[in-house]
Amino acid sequence: MLVLMIVSSGVPVALAVGLVIGSILAHIDGRRGGGRPNRARLAAAVVGVVGWVLPLVLSFSMVAQFRWWPEVLPIVAGIVAVLIAVRGTTVPVAADRPVLDLRRRSALTFSRGVEVLAAAATTVVLALTVLGAGLLSSQDDEGRYALITIPVGDATASTEFFGWYYGLPVVVAAAVLVAVTLAGLHQIARGPRAHVDRAGDDLRRRDQSSVALRSATAALLLTLGSAWQLVAQASSLRTSIPRTEAGTIEFGTSFAALGPVLDFSSHCVVGLGLALVIAQLLGRRRVGTPADVESDHQAVRA
């Protein structure tokens, strides 16, 4: 029974996608050569794995059924992972060798454009999912917008749905994650220079920013995949009116045709989130060289 539950949950598909794409990302990250393992990166990745496994275990055990808080656990893990990434690779500044850098630095100075776009796109899609599902949701007996209802004459048919009850906490948690990530990226960029080797210092900050962005994006992707899974499950709701002059009349949700697509897509989205985590688990910190970064600005020793 447990094996059937795991298979039907899409875990094998998500793991397959995560392992394949995660390995590719780790290989791309390590093409320039590796160094000793980065503890902050590994710790952030472990927290990301916990953020995926814990809600999964709760769903199998039915402990947290019809509760909103398991849906925000991946984002909470993402917040913790970002904080670890921001604080984990700080290099102390030598008091006898202060370095002055006049370059203007913002939160996105050391962030890769593709990672920023991925995080932004995932945030927007998650927000749109919450909005669309919330507008379709209906109240249950306790006043929670956690159902979708099909009216059938004087009766109704309903099932659990990713409505406002689940979506609003997710949006609030995602907003906190975005704020923490931006603050962390700003701290990484604005921190004092560690030494006169600006090239190596820039590469360290880029690596640190990448870990923070990937941790945040992974958390959002895992949450998005879970939301799509709930929507896909609700799309299969059917009811009927038997014994009419026209025969049996069946009713379904307005988005029933999207059910199979959302179901498959949800597993792939979760797999992409796992891929970012797996890449951090398999990856190793690069050793910076002056050739790896731009040298159009020079640090000036005070």
Short mmCIF file of C-alpha atoms in Angstrom, two decimals:
data_model
loop_
_atom_site.label_atom_id
_atom_site.label_comp_id
_atom_site.label_asym_id
_atom_site.label_seq_id
_atom_site.Cartn_x
_atom_site.Cartn_y
_atom_site.Cartn_z
CA MET A 1 0.00 0.00 0.00
CA LEU A 2 2.78 2.43 0.92
CA VAL A 3 4.59 1.67 -2.34
CA LEU A 4 1.43 2.41 -4.33
CA MET A 5 0.98 5.70 -2.45
CA ILE A 6 4.56 6.72 -3.24
CA VAL A 7 4.22 5.83 -6.92
CA SER A 8 0.88 7.60 -7.28
CA SER A 9 2.27 10.70 -5.54
CA GLY A 10 4.73 11.21 -8.39
CA VAL A 11 7.81 10.94 -6.17
CA PRO A 12 9.69 8.68 -8.63
CA VAL A 13 9.12 11.15 -11.49
CA ALA A 14 10.22 14.11 -9.36
CA LEU A 15 13.32 12.26 -8.17
CA ALA A 16 14.23 11.22 -11.70
CA VAL A 17 13.93 14.80 -12.98
CA GLY A 18 15.82 16.12 -9.96
CA LEU A 19 18.70 13.67 -10.25
CA VAL A 20 19.18 14.12 -13.99
CA ILE A 21 18.94 17.92 -14.12
CA GLY A 22 20.70 18.32 -10.77
CA SER A 23 23.65 16.28 -11.99
CA ILE A 24 23.84 18.38 -15.15
CA LEU A 25 23.79 21.60 -13.14
CA ALA A 26 26.46 20.29 -10.80
CA HIS A 27 28.63 19.36 -13.79
CA ILE A 28 28.18 22.84 -15.28
CA ASP A 29 29.06 24.44 -11.96
CA GLY A 30 32.20 22.37 -11.65
CA ARG A 31 33.58 22.76 -15.17
CA ARG A 32 36.05 25.41 -14.08
CA GLY A 33 37.58 23.21 -11.42
CA GLY A 34 36.63 22.27 -7.89
CA GLY A 35 37.81 23.03 -4.41
CA ARG A 36 37.05 21.85 -0.94
CA PRO A 37 33.36 21.30 -0.11
CA ASN A 38 31.39 24.38 0.88
CA ARG A 39 29.71 23.67 4.24
CA ALA A 40 27.17 26.47 3.90
CA ARG A 41 26.07 25.15 0.51
CA LEU A 42 25.71 21.61 1.85
CA ALA A 43 23.82 22.79 4.93
CA ALA A 44 21.44 24.88 2.80
CA ALA A 45 20.85 21.88 0.51
CA VAL A 46 20.11 19.58 3.45
CA VAL A 47 17.55 22.06 4.77
CA GLY A 48 15.97 22.16 1.30
CA VAL A 49 15.66 18.37 1.26
CA VAL A 50 13.99 18.44 4.68
CA GLY A 51 11.56 21.05 3.36
CA TRP A 52 10.47 18.58 0.68
CA VAL A 53 10.53 15.33 2.66
CA LEU A 54 8.69 16.53 5.78
CA PRO A 55 5.46 17.62 4.02
CA LEU A 56 5.60 14.42 1.99
CA VAL A 57 5.80 12.29 5.13
CA LEU A 58 2.95 14.26 6.70
CA SER A 59 0.77 13.71 3.63
CA PHE A 60 1.41 9.96 3.72
CA SER A 61 0.69 9.76 7.44
CA MET A 62 -2.45 11.95 7.10
CA VAL A 63 -1.33 13.80 10.26
CA ALA A 64 -1.70 17.24 8.68
CA GLN A 65 -4.65 16.58 6.39
CA PHE A 66 -6.79 19.67 5.71
CA ARG A 67 -4.28 22.00 7.38
CA TRP A 68 -2.52 24.92 5.71
CA TRP A 69 0.82 24.83 7.52
CA PRO A 70 2.38 21.84 5.70
CA GLU A 71 2.07 23.84 2.46
CA VAL A 72 4.43 26.53 3.78
CA LEU A 73 7.09 24.16 5.16
CA PRO A 74 9.18 24.19 1.92
CA ILE A 75 9.20 28.01 2.00
CA VAL A 76 10.16 28.04 5.69
CA ALA A 77 13.01 25.68 4.83
CA GLY A 78 13.96 28.02 1.98
CA ILE A 79 14.13 30.98 4.37
CA VAL A 80 16.42 29.02 6.71
CA ALA A 81 18.57 27.91 3.75
CA VAL A 82 18.96 31.50 2.51
CA LEU A 83 20.01 32.66 5.99
CA ILE A 84 22.59 29.86 6.11
CA ALA A 85 23.89 30.80 2.67
CA VAL A 86 24.22 34.48 3.58
CA ARG A 87 26.03 33.87 6.84
CA GLY A 88 27.94 30.75 5.94
CA THR A 89 30.85 32.08 3.89
CA THR A 90 31.72 35.38 5.52
CA VAL A 91 35.44 36.09 5.32
CA PRO A 92 36.86 38.36 8.03
CA VAL A 93 38.61 41.53 6.92
CA ALA A 94 42.20 41.84 8.02
CA ALA A 95 42.53 44.93 10.23
CA ASP A 96 46.01 45.69 8.93
CA ARG A 97 45.00 45.33 5.27
CA PRO A 98 41.77 47.30 4.75
CA VAL A 99 40.53 47.41 1.17
CA LEU A 100 38.55 50.26 -0.35
CA ASP A 101 36.29 49.46 -3.31
CA LEU A 102 34.52 52.47 -4.88
CA ARG A 103 32.34 50.39 -7.18
CA ARG A 104 28.58 50.74 -6.66
CA ARG A 105 27.16 47.43 -5.50
CA SER A 106 23.49 46.46 -5.27
CA ALA A 107 21.64 43.31 -4.30
CA LEU A 108 21.91 42.02 -7.88
CA THR A 109 25.56 42.95 -8.54
CA PHE A 110 26.86 39.43 -7.96
CA SER A 111 23.70 37.56 -9.03
CA ARG A 112 23.46 35.67 -12.30
CA GLY A 113 20.71 37.01 -14.53
CA VAL A 114 19.26 33.58 -15.34
CA GLU A 115 18.93 32.73 -11.63
CA VAL A 116 17.25 36.06 -10.87
CA LEU A 117 14.81 35.53 -13.75
CA ALA A 118 14.07 31.97 -12.62
CA ALA A 119 13.30 33.13 -9.08
CA ALA A 120 11.14 36.02 -10.32
CA ALA A 121 9.22 33.86 -12.81
CA THR A 122 8.53 31.18 -10.20
CA THR A 123 7.27 33.81 -7.75
CA VAL A 124 4.90 35.29 -10.33
CA VAL A 125 3.54 31.89 -11.41
CA LEU A 126 2.98 30.89 -7.77
CA ALA A 127 1.14 34.15 -7.09
CA LEU A 128 -1.05 33.68 -10.17
CA THR A 129 -1.80 30.10 -9.13
CA VAL A 130 -2.90 31.24 -5.68
CA LEU A 131 -5.05 34.01 -7.18
CA GLY A 132 -6.73 31.78 -9.77
CA ALA A 133 -7.37 28.91 -7.37
CA GLY A 134 -8.57 31.28 -4.66
CA LEU A 135 -11.18 32.81 -6.95
CA LEU A 136 -12.50 29.32 -7.78
CA SER A 137 -12.59 28.10 -4.18
CA SER A 138 -15.63 27.76 -1.93
CA GLN A 139 -16.19 27.72 1.81
CA ASP A 140 -16.49 24.52 3.80
CA ASP A 141 -18.60 24.02 6.93
CA GLU A 142 -15.94 25.79 9.02
CA GLY A 143 -15.80 28.84 6.78
CA ARG A 144 -12.46 27.92 5.19
CA TYR A 145 -12.00 28.50 1.47
CA ALA A 146 -10.57 25.02 1.01
CA LEU A 147 -13.09 23.41 -1.34
CA ILE A 148 -14.22 23.57 -4.93
CA THR A 149 -17.93 23.08 -5.42
CA ILE A 150 -20.05 22.03 -8.40
CA PRO A 151 -23.72 23.03 -8.12
CA VAL A 152 -26.12 20.35 -9.36
CA GLY A 153 -29.68 21.60 -9.12
CA ASP A 154 -30.45 22.03 -5.44
CA ALA A 155 -27.46 19.91 -4.44
CA THR A 156 -23.70 20.34 -4.68
CA ALA A 157 -20.58 18.23 -5.01
CA SER A 158 -17.29 19.35 -3.55
CA THR A 159 -13.73 18.25 -2.81
CA GLU A 160 -10.57 19.64 -1.23
CA PHE A 161 -8.97 22.43 -3.24
CA PHE A 162 -6.03 24.83 -3.13
CA GLY A 163 -8.19 27.81 -2.17
CA TRP A 164 -7.55 30.92 -0.10
CA TYR A 165 -7.19 28.79 3.03
CA TYR A 166 -4.00 27.27 1.64
CA GLY A 167 -3.00 30.04 -0.75
CA LEU A 168 -2.91 33.09 1.53
CA PRO A 169 -0.39 31.58 4.00
CA VAL A 170 1.70 30.52 1.01
CA VAL A 171 1.69 34.06 -0.41
CA VAL A 172 2.64 35.56 2.97
CA ALA A 173 5.45 33.04 3.43
CA ALA A 174 6.66 33.61 -0.14
CA ALA A 175 6.72 37.38 0.45
CA VAL A 176 8.87 36.84 3.54
CA LEU A 177 11.18 34.56 1.53
CA VAL A 178 11.56 37.18 -1.20
CA ALA A 179 12.31 39.89 1.37
CA VAL A 180 14.87 37.72 3.18
CA THR A 181 16.53 36.76 -0.11
CA LEU A 182 16.81 40.37 -1.32
CA ALA A 183 18.17 41.46 2.06
CA GLY A 184 20.65 38.60 1.97
CA LEU A 185 21.82 39.44 -1.55
CA HIS A 186 22.24 43.07 -0.48
CA GLN A 187 24.32 41.98 2.51
CA ILE A 188 26.49 39.77 0.31
CA ALA A 189 27.09 42.59 -2.16
CA ARG A 190 27.62 45.41 0.33
CA GLY A 191 29.90 43.58 2.74
CA PRO A 192 33.45 44.97 3.09
CA ARG A 193 36.22 43.61 0.92
CA ALA A 194 37.99 40.69 2.53
CA HIS A 195 41.35 41.17 0.79
CA VAL A 196 43.00 42.80 -2.19
CA ASP A 197 42.28 39.79 -4.42
CA ARG A 198 39.12 41.32 -5.82
CA ALA A 199 38.73 38.60 -8.43
CA GLY A 200 38.59 35.83 -5.84
CA ASP A 201 36.37 37.91 -3.58
CA ASP A 202 33.92 38.59 -6.43
CA LEU A 203 33.75 34.90 -7.27
CA ARG A 204 33.09 34.02 -3.63
CA ARG A 205 30.21 36.52 -3.52
CA ARG A 206 28.77 35.19 -6.78
CA ASP A 207 28.87 31.66 -5.44
CA GLN A 208 27.21 32.79 -2.21
CA SER A 209 24.51 34.71 -4.10
CA SER A 210 23.89 31.67 -6.30
CA VAL A 211 23.32 29.44 -3.27
CA ALA A 212 20.85 31.95 -1.80
CA LEU A 213 18.91 32.35 -5.06
CA ARG A 214 18.83 28.63 -5.81
CA SER A 215 17.64 27.83 -2.28
CA ALA A 216 14.82 30.38 -2.56
CA THR A 217 13.82 29.21 -6.06
CA ALA A 218 13.85 25.57 -5.00
CA ALA A 219 11.50 26.34 -2.10
CA LEU A 220 9.11 28.21 -4.41
CA LEU A 221 9.18 25.42 -7.01
CA LEU A 222 8.40 22.76 -4.41
CA THR A 223 5.47 24.82 -3.16
CA LEU A 224 4.24 25.49 -6.71
CA GLY A 225 4.37 21.79 -7.53
CA SER A 226 2.35 20.97 -4.42
CA ALA A 227 -0.25 23.61 -5.32
CA TRP A 228 -0.61 22.29 -8.87
CA GLN A 229 -0.99 18.77 -7.51
CA LEU A 230 -3.93 19.83 -5.32
CA VAL A 231 -5.54 21.62 -8.26
CA ALA A 232 -5.01 18.59 -10.52
CA GLN A 233 -6.60 16.26 -7.99
CA ALA A 234 -9.62 18.53 -7.66
CA SER A 235 -10.05 18.69 -11.44
CA SER A 236 -11.24 15.08 -11.46
CA LEU A 237 -14.36 15.95 -9.44
CA ARG A 238 -17.43 14.55 -11.19
CA THR A 239 -21.10 14.25 -10.38
CA SER A 240 -24.20 13.32 -12.35
CA ILE A 241 -27.99 13.49 -12.48
CA PRO A 242 -29.39 10.06 -13.38
CA ARG A 243 -32.75 9.07 -14.82
CA THR A 244 -33.63 12.20 -16.75
CA GLU A 245 -35.38 12.42 -20.14
CA ALA A 246 -31.98 13.02 -21.72
CA GLY A 247 -30.43 10.18 -19.77
CA THR A 248 -27.66 10.61 -17.25
CA ILE A 249 -26.13 14.10 -17.20
CA GLU A 250 -22.58 14.40 -15.91
CA PHE A 251 -21.01 17.51 -14.47
CA GLY A 252 -17.32 18.30 -13.90
CA THR A 253 -15.05 21.19 -13.05
CA SER A 254 -14.43 23.98 -15.54
CA PHE A 255 -10.74 23.07 -15.71
CA ALA A 256 -11.12 19.29 -15.95
CA ALA A 257 -9.14 19.17 -19.22
CA LEU A 258 -6.13 20.71 -17.47
CA GLY A 259 -6.03 17.98 -14.84
CA PRO A 260 -3.63 15.54 -16.55
CA VAL A 261 -1.38 18.38 -17.70
CA LEU A 262 -1.23 19.92 -14.23
CA ASP A 263 -0.62 16.51 -12.65
CA PHE A 264 2.39 15.76 -14.85
CA SER A 265 3.65 19.35 -14.68
CA SER A 266 3.48 19.35 -10.89
CA HIS A 267 5.89 16.43 -10.68
CA CYS A 268 8.26 18.08 -13.15
CA VAL A 269 8.17 21.36 -11.21
CA VAL A 270 8.97 19.55 -7.98
CA GLY A 271 11.77 17.79 -9.85
CA LEU A 272 13.22 21.14 -10.92
CA GLY A 273 13.17 22.29 -7.31
CA LEU A 274 14.94 19.12 -6.24
CA ALA A 275 17.45 19.59 -9.07
CA LEU A 276 18.57 22.92 -7.59
CA VAL A 277 19.00 21.25 -4.21
CA ILE A 278 20.80 18.22 -5.63
CA ALA A 279 23.15 20.46 -7.62
CA GLN A 280 24.19 22.08 -4.36
CA LEU A 281 24.69 18.71 -2.72
CA LEU A 282 26.86 17.47 -5.58
CA GLY A 283 28.59 20.75 -6.33
CA ARG A 284 31.85 22.05 -4.92
CA ARG A 285 33.04 25.57 -4.51
CA ARG A 286 35.11 26.91 -7.36
CA VAL A 287 38.50 28.45 -6.87
CA GLY A 288 38.41 32.03 -8.14
CA THR A 289 40.99 33.37 -10.54
CA PRO A 290 41.29 36.81 -12.08
CA ALA A 291 40.24 35.38 -15.43
CA ASP A 292 36.88 34.30 -14.04
CA VAL A 293 35.53 37.78 -13.39
CA GLU A 294 35.56 41.19 -14.96
CA SER A 295 38.46 43.45 -14.12
CA ASP A 296 37.10 46.83 -15.23
CA HIS A 297 37.19 48.17 -11.69
CA GLN A 298 40.20 48.05 -9.38
CA ALA A 299 40.15 47.83 -5.62
CA VAL A 300 42.23 50.47 -3.86
CA ARG A 301 44.08 49.78 -0.66
CA ALA A 302 43.47 52.43 1.95
#
